[in-house]
Short mmCIF file of C-alpha atoms in Angstrom, two decimals:
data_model
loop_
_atom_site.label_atom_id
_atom_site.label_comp_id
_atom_site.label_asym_id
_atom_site.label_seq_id
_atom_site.Cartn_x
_atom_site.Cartn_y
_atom_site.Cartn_z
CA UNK A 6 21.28 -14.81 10.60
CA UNK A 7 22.69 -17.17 13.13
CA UNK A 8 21.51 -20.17 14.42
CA UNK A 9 20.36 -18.85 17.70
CA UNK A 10 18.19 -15.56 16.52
CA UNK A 11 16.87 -18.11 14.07
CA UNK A 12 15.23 -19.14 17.74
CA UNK A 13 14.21 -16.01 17.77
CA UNK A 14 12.26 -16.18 13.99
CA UNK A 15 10.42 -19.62 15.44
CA UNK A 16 7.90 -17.51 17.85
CA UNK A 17 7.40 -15.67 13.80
CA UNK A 18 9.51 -13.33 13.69
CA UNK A 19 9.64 -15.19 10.92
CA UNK A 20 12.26 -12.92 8.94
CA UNK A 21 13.29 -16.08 6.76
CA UNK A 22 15.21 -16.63 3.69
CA UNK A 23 12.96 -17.69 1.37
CA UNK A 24 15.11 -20.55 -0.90
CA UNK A 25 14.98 -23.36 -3.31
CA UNK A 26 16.08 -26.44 -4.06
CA UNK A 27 19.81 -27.21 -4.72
CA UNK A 28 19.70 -28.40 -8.73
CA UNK A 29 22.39 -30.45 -9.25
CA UNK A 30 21.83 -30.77 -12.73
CA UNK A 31 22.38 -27.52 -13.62
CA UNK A 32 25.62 -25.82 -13.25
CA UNK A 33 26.80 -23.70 -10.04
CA UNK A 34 25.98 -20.25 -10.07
CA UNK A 35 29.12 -18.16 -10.44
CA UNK A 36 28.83 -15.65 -7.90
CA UNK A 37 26.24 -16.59 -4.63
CA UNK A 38 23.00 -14.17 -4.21
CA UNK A 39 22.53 -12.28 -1.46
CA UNK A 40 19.70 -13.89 0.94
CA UNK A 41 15.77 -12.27 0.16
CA UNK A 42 13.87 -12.40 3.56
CA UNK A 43 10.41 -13.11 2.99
CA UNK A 44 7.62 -11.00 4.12
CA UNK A 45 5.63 -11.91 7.26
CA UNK A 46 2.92 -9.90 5.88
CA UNK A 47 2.47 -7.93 9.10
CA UNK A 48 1.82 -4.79 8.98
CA UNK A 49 5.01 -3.71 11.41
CA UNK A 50 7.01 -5.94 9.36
CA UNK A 51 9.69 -3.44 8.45
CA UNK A 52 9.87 -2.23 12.33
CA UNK A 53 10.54 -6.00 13.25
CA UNK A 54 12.97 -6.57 10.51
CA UNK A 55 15.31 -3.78 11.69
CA UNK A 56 14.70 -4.22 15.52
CA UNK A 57 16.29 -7.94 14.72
CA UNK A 58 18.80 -6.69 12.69
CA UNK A 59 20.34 -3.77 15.12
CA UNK A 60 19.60 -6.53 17.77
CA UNK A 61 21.77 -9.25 16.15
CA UNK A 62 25.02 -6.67 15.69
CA UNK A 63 25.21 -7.07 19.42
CA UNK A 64 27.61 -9.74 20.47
CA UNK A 65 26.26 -9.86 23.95
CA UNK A 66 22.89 -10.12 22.99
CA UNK A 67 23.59 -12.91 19.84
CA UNK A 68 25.20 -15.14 22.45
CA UNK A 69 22.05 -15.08 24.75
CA UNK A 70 20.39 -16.15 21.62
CA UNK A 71 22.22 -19.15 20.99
CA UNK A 72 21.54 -20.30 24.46
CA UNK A 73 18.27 -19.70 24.60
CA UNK A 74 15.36 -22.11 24.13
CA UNK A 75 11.95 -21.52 23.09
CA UNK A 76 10.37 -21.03 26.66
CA UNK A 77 13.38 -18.50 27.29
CA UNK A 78 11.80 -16.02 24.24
CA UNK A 79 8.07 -16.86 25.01
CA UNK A 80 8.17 -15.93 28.53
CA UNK A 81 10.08 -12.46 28.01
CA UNK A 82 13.19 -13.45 29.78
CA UNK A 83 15.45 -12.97 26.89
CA UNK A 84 13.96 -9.74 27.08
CA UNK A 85 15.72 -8.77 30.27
CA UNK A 86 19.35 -9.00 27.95
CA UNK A 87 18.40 -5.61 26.84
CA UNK A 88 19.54 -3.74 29.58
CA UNK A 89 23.08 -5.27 28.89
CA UNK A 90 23.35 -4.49 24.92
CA UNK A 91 25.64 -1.95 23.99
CA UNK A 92 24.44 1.81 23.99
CA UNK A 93 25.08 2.24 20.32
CA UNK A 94 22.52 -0.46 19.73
CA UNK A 95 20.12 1.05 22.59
CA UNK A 96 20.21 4.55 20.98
CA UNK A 97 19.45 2.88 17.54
CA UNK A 98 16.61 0.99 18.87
CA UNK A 99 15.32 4.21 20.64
CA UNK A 100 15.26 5.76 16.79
CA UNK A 101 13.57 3.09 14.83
CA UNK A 102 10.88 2.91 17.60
CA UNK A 103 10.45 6.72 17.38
CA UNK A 104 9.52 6.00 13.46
CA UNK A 105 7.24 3.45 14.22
CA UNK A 106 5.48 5.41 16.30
CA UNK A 107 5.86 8.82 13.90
CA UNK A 108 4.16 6.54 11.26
CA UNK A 109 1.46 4.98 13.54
CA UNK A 110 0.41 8.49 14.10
CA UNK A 111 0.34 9.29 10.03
CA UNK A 112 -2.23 5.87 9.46
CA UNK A 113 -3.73 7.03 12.53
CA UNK A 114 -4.92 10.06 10.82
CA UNK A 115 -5.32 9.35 7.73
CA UNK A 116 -7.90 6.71 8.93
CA UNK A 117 -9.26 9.39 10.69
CA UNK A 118 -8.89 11.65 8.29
CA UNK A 119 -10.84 9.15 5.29
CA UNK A 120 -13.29 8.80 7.93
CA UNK A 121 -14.15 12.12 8.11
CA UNK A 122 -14.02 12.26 11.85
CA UNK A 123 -13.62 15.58 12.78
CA UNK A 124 -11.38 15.48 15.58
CA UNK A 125 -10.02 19.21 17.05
CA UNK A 126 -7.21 17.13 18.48
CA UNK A 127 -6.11 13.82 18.65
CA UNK A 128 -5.09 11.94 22.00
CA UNK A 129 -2.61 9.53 20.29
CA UNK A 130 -1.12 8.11 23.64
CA UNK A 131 -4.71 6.86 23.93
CA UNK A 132 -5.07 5.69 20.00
CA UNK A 133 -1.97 4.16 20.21
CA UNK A 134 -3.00 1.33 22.65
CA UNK A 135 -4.76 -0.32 19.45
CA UNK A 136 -1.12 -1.69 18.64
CA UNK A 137 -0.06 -3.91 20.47
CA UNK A 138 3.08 -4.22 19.03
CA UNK A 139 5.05 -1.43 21.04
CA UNK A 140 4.72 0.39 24.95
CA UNK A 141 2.26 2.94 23.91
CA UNK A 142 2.99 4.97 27.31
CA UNK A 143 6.52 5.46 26.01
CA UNK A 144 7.13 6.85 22.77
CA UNK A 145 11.09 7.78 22.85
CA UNK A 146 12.82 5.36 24.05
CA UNK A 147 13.12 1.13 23.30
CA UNK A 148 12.89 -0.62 26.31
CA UNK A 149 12.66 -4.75 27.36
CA UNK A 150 8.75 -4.27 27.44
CA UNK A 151 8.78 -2.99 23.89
CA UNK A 152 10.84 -6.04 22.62
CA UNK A 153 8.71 -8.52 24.87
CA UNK A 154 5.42 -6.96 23.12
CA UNK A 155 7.24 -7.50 19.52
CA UNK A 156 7.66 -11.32 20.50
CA UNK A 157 4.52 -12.05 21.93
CA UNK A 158 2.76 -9.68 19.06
CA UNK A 159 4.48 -11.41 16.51
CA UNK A 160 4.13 -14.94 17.81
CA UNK A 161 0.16 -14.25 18.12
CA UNK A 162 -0.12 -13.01 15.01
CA UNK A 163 1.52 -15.13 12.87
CA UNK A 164 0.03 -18.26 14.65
CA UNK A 165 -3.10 -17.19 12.76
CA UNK A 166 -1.13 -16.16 10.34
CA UNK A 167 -2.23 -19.56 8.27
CA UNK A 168 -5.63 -19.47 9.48
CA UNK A 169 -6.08 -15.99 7.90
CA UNK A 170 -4.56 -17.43 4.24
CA UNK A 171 -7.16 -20.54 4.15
CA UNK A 172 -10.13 -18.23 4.71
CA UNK A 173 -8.54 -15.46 1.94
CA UNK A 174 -8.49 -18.85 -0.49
CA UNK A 175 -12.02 -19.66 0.60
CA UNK A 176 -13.55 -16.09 -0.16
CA UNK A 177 -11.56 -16.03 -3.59
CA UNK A 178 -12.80 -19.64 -4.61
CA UNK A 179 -16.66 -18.44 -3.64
CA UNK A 180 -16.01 -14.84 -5.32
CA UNK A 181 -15.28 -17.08 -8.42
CA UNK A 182 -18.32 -19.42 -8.38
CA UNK A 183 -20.34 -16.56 -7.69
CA UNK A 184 -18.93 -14.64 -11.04
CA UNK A 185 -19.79 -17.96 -12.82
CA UNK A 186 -22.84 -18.46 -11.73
CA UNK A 187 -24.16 -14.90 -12.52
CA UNK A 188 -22.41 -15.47 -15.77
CA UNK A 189 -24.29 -18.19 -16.90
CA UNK A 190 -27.48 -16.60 -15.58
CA UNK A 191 -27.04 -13.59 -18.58
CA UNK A 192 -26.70 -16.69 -21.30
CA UNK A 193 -29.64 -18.19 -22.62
CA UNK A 194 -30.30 -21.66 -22.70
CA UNK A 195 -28.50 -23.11 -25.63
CA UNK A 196 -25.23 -20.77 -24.90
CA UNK A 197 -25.71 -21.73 -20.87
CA UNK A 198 -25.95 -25.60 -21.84
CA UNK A 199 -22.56 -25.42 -24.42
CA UNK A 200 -20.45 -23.02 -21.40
CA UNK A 201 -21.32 -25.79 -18.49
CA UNK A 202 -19.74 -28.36 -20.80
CA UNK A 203 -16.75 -25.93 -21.49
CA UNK A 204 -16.47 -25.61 -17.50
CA UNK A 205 -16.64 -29.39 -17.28
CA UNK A 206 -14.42 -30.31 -19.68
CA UNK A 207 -11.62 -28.24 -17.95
CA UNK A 208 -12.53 -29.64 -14.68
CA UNK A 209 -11.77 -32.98 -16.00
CA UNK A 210 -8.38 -32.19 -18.07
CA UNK A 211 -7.26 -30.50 -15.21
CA UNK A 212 -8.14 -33.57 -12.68
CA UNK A 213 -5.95 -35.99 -14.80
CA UNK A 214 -2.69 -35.48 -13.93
CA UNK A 215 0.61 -37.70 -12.45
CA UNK A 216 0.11 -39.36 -9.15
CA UNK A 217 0.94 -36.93 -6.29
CA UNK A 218 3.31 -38.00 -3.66
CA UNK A 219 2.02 -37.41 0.05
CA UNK A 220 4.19 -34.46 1.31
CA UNK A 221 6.91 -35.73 3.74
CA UNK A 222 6.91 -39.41 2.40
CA UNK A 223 9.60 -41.19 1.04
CA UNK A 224 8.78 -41.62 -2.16
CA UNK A 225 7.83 -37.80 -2.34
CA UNK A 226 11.15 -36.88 -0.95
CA UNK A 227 13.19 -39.06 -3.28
CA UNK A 228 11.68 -37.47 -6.23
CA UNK A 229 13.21 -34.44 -4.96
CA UNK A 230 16.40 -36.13 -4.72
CA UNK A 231 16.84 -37.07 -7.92
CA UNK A 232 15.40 -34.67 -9.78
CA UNK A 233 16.08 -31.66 -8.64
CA UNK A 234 19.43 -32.60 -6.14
CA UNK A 235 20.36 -35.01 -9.48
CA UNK A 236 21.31 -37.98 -7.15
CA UNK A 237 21.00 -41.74 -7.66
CA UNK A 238 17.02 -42.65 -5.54
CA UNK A 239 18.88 -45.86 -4.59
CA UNK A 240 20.86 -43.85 -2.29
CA UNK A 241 18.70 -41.80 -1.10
CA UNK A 242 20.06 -41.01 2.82
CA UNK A 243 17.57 -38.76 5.28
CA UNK A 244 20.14 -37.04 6.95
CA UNK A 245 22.61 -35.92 3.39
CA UNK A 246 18.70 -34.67 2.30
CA UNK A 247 18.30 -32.39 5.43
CA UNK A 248 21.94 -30.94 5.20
CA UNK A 249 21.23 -30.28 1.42
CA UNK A 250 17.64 -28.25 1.63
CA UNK A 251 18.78 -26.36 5.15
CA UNK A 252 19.91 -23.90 2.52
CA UNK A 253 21.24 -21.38 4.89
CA UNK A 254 23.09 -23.74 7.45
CA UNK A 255 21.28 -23.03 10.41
CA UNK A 256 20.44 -26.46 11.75
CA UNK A 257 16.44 -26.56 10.86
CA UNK A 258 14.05 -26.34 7.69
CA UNK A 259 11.84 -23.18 8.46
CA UNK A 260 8.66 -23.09 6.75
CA UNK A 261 9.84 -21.42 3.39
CA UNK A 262 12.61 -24.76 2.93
CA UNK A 263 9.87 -27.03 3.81
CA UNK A 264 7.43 -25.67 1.13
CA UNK A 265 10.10 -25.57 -1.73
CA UNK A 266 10.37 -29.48 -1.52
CA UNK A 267 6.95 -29.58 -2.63
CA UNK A 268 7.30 -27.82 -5.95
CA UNK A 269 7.79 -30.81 -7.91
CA UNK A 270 4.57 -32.37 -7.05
CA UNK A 271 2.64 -28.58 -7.02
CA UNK A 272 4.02 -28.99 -11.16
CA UNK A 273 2.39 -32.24 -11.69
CA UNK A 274 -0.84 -30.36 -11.12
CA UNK A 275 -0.84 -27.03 -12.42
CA UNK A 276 0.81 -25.30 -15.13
CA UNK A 277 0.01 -21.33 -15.50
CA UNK A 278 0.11 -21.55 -19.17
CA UNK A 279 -3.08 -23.75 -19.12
CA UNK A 280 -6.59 -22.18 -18.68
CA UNK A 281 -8.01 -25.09 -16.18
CA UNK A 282 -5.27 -24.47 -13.70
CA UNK A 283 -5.36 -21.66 -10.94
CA UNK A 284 -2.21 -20.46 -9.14
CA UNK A 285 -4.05 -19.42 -6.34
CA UNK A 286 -5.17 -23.02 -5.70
CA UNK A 287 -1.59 -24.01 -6.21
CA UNK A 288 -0.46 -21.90 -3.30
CA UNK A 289 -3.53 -22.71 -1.01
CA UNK A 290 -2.02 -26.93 -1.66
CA UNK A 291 1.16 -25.91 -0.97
CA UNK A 292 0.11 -24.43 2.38
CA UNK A 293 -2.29 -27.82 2.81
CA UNK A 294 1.30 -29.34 2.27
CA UNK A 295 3.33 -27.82 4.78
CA UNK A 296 0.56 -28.02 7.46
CA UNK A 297 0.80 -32.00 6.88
CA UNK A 298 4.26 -32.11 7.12
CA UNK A 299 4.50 -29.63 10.50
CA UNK A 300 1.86 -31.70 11.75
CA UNK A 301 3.91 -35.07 11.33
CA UNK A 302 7.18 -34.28 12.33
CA UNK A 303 7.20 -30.29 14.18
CA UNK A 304 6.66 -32.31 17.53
CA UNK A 305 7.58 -29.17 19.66
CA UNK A 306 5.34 -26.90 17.29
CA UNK A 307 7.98 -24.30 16.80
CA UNK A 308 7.31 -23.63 13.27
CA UNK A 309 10.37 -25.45 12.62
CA UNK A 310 12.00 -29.27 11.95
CA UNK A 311 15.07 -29.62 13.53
CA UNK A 312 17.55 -32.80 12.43
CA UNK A 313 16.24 -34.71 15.20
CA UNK A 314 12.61 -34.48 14.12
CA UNK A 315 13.31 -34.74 10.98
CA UNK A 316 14.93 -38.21 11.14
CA UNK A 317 12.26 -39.63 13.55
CA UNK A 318 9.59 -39.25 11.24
CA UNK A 319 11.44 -41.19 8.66
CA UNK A 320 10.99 -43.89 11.23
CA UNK A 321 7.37 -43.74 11.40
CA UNK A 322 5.19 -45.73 9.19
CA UNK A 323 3.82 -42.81 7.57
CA UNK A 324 6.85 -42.20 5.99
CA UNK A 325 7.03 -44.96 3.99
CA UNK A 326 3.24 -45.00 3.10
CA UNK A 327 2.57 -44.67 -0.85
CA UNK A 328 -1.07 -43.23 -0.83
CA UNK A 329 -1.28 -40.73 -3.22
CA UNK A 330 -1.69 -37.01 -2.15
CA UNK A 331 -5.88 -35.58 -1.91
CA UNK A 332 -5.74 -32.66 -4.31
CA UNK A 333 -8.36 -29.62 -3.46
CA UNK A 334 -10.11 -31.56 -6.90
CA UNK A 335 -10.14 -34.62 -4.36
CA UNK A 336 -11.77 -32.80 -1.11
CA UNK A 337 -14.42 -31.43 -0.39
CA UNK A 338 -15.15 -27.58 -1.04
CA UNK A 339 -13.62 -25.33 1.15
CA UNK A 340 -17.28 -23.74 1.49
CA UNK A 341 -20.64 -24.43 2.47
CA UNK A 342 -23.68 -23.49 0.29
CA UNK A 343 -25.21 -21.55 3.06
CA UNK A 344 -21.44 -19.92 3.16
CA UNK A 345 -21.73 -19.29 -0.41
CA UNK A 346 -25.32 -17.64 0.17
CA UNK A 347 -23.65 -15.07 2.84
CA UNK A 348 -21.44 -14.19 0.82
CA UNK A 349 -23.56 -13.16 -1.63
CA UNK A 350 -25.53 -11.45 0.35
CA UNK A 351 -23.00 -9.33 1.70
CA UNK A 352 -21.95 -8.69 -2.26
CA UNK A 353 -25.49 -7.39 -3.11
CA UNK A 354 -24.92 -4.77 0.40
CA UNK A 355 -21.64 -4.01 -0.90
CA UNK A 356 -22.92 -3.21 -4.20
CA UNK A 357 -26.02 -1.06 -2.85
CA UNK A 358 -23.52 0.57 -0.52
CA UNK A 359 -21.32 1.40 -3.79
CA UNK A 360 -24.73 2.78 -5.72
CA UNK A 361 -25.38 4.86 -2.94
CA UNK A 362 -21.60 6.34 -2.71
CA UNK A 363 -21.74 6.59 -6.65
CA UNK A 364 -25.30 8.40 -6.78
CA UNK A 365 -23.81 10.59 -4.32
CA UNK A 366 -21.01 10.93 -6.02
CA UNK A 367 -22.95 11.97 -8.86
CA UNK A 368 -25.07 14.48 -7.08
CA UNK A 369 -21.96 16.13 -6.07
CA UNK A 370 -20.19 16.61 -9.32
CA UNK A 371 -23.29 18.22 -11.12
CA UNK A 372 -23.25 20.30 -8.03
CA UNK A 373 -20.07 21.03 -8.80
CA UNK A 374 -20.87 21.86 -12.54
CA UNK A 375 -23.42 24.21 -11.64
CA UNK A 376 -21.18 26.06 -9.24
CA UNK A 377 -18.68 26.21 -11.85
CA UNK A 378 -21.51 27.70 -14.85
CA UNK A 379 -22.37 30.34 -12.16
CA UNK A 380 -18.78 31.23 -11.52
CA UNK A 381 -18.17 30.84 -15.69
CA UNK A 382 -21.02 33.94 -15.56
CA UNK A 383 -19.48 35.71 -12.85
CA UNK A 384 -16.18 35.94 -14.57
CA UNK A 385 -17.77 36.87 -17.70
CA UNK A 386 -19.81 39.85 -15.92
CA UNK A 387 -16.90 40.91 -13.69
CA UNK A 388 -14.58 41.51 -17.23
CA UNK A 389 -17.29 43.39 -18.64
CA UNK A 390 -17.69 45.36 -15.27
CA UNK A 391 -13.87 45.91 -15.93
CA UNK A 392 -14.07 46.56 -19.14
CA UNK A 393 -16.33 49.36 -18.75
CA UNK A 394 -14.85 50.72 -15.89
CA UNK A 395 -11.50 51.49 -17.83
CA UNK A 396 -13.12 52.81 -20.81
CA UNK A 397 -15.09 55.48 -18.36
CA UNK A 398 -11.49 56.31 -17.01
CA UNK A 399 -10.28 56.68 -20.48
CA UNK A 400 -13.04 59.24 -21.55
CA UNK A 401 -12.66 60.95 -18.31
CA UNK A 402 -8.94 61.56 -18.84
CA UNK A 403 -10.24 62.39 -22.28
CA UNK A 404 -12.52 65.37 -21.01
CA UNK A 405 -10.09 66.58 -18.20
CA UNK A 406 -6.99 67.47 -20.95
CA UNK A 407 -9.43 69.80 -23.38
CA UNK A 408 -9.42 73.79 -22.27
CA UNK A 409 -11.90 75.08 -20.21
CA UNK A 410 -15.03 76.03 -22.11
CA UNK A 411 -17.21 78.62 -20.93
CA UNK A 412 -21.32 78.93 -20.92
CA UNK A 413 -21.86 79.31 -24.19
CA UNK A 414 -19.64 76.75 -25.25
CA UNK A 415 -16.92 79.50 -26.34
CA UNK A 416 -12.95 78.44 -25.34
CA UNK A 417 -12.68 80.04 -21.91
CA UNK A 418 -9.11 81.87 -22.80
CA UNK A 419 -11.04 83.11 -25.39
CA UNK A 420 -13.05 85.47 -22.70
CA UNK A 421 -10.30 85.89 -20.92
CA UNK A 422 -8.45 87.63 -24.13
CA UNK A 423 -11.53 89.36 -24.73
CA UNK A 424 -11.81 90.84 -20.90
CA UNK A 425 -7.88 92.28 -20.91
CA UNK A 426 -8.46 93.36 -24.23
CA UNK A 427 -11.59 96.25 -23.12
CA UNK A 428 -9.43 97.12 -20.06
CA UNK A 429 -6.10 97.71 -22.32
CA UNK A 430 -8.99 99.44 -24.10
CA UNK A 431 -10.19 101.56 -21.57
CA UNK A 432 -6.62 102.19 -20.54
CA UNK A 433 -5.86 103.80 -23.98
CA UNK A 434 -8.70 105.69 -23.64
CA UNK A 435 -8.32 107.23 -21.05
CA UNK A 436 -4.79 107.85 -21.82
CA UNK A 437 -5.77 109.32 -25.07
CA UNK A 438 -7.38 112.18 -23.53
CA UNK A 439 -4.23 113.18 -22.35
CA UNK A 440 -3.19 115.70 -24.75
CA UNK A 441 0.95 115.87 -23.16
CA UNK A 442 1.24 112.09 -24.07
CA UNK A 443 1.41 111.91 -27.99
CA UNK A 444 -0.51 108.40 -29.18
CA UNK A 445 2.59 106.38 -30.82
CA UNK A 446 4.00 106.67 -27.08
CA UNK A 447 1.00 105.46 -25.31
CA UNK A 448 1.07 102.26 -28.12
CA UNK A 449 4.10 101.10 -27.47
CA UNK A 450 4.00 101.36 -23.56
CA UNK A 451 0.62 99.26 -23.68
CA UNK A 452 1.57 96.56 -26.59
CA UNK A 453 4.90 94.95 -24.50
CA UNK A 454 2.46 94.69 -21.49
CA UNK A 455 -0.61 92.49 -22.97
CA UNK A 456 1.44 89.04 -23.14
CA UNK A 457 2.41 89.61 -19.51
CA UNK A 458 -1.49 90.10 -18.52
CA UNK A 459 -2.27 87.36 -20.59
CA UNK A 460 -0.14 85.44 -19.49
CA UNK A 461 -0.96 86.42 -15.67
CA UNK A 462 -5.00 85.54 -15.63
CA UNK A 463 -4.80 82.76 -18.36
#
């Protein structure tokens, strides 16, 4: 990024290249990494990244930025420049803020939505106005208000930004005194008595340690040159040291190149590989670290130390002071006792909350058991149902293919032969008392026509 939309990053938009230390006792890498930009940990962080990105393509708009000073971006003038970007860069702005506000809507509802709110519909021009990030009145198009929210959003945010980190470190460090102490309570005596020592053994291995330069000082800072920029300490020279750890040529330390001159002293105190030393304490005194320093020598407060500041606090006396560094080990706790109680408290309502939820939970799936036995039974009684059904059809197409039968049980045909045969019989009777017709005659007239009778009325 250049210079001037690094201007831009001081109000926190804060999309910085996260970097370390130039070891000069190693040898150059071969081929040069492509820059990581660290995460603001905001929750539009990927909508700011891009709107700086399509923003910087802009030639127009990356010259205002060099110009401009820090009041120019805090007051929204540099928001005006807008109007005069190109419309390639408009129309991608107008797309990236149409997915910001596509997936507003989507955590919109699925707040909603874990909430169980039952909502018919959902005014989301009026749900919306919780961001403050964006124009919620327009949702299509990127205009100069929507990039003058960003700023000030951003800027506001991030200020408590550090804030938000010390009181995340002071819940953790109470979380974990609470787990010991309930730990201890489920020991008895002799077992409680022989942990405590454990706990303060540790304490006191991980208390002695190298002396800890003050962040900032000289004598902290030409540690860093020679160990890790491999240079003689008798030459150590203020200005070569700034041009070395500005890392991506910009003309400032930001935050991230400020807090990688610190991990030398951060190692004298904690290793990860040994038990008595937490990482999350290491990161809470590296914050501790870069507050000091910002508060020393970021006269402006922009979140960044220019060359300028940088060499008038190695005029100060503070910079040549050799007090050694208060550890978190040194201070005092980062919470009260009555602090510790609250939180404790609101632990044992969490946890009642979670019984409640569970038994529910509970009551619920045995519901769900018993609905599923009854439907088990159903299933079962709707297969036999089935079952017998088809094997009723099967006798009935059984019955319906057998000959008729008549009353006494007889083969109905059987009747039927019996009927034609006493009227052929009464025909040949009566045909017999003809004297003219001799009897072989009447036979075979009457014999050819029985088949064709029978074969009429069966």
């Amino acid at each position: 990024m250049t210079g001037g939309f690094k201007g831009l990053l001081l109000l926190s938009l804060c999309l910085l290249v996260w970097t370390v230390p130039i070891d000069r006792k190693q040898d150059p890498p071969q081929e040069e990494k492509p820059e990581e930009n660290a995460d603001t940990g905001l929750y539009y962080d990927r909508y700011l990244r891009e709107v700086i990105e399509v923003l910087e393509t802009d030639p127009h708009f990356r010259e205002k930025l060099q110009s401009a000073n820090t009041d120019d971006i805090k007051n929204g003038r540099l928001s005006k420049e807008l109007d005069l970007v190109g419309h390639h860069v408009r129309t991608r702005l107008d797309e990236l803020k149409r997915q910001e506000v596509s997936r507003l809507r989507m955590l919109l509802k699925a707040k909603l939505d874990s909430t169980n709110a039952q909502s018919v519909q959902m005014d989301h021009a009026s749900l919306l106005k919780q961001f403050e990030h964006l124009d919620p009145h327009n949702q299509n198009t990127f205009e100069a208000k929507d990039l003058e929210l960003l700023i000030a959003t951003a800027t506001k945010d991030l200020e408590n930004y550090d804030a938000e980190r010390h009181e995340e470190f002071k819940r953790y460090e109470m979380l974990k005194e609470h787990e010991r102490r309930e730990y201890l309570k489920s020991l008895d005596q002799e077992k409680r008595e022989k942990e405590e020592k454990r706990i303060e053994e540790l304490k006191e291995k991980h208390r002695k340690h190298p002396k800890v330069n003050a962040p900032g000082s000289v004598d902290q800072l030409r540690e860093v040159w020679e160990e890790t920029d491999g240079l003689d300490p008798q030459e150590f020279n203020p200005k070569t040291f700034f041009k070395l750890h500005d890392t991506n040529g910009d003309g400032v330390l930001d935050e991230q190149e400020l807090e990688a001159l610190f991990t030398k002293e951060l190692e004298k105190v904690y290793d990860p590989k040994n038990e008595e030393d937490d990482m999350m304490e290491m990161e809470e005194e590296r914050l501790r670290m870069r507050e000091h320093v910002m508060q020393n020598v970021d006269i402006n407060h922009d979140r960044l130390v220019s060359l300028e500041e940088f060499l008038k606090s190695t005029e100060k006396k503070e910079f040549k002071d050799q007090k050694e560094w208060e550890t978190l080990d040194d201070t005092k706790p980062v919470y009260t006792e009555e602090e510790l109680q609250r939180f404790e408290a609101e632990l044992r309502d969490k946890e009642v909350e979670l019984g409640r939820r569970a038994e529910k939970l509970r009551q619920e799936q045995e519901l769900l058991k018993e609905r599923s036995k009854a439907l088990e039974v159903q299933k079962r009684e709707y297969q036999q149902a089935v079952i017998e059904m088809s094997q009723k059809q099967k006798e009935q197409q059984a019955v319906n293919r057998q000959p008729p039968s008549g009353p006494n049980g007889e083969l109905q045909f059987q009747q039927e032969i019996q009927k034609l045969a006493n009227e052929d019989s009464q025909v040949l009777t009566g045909l017999e008392g003809d004297a003219a017709a001799p009897k072989d005659t009447l036979t075979n007239t009457m014999l050819p026509l029985l088949p064709w009778r029978l074969a009429v009325h069966g």
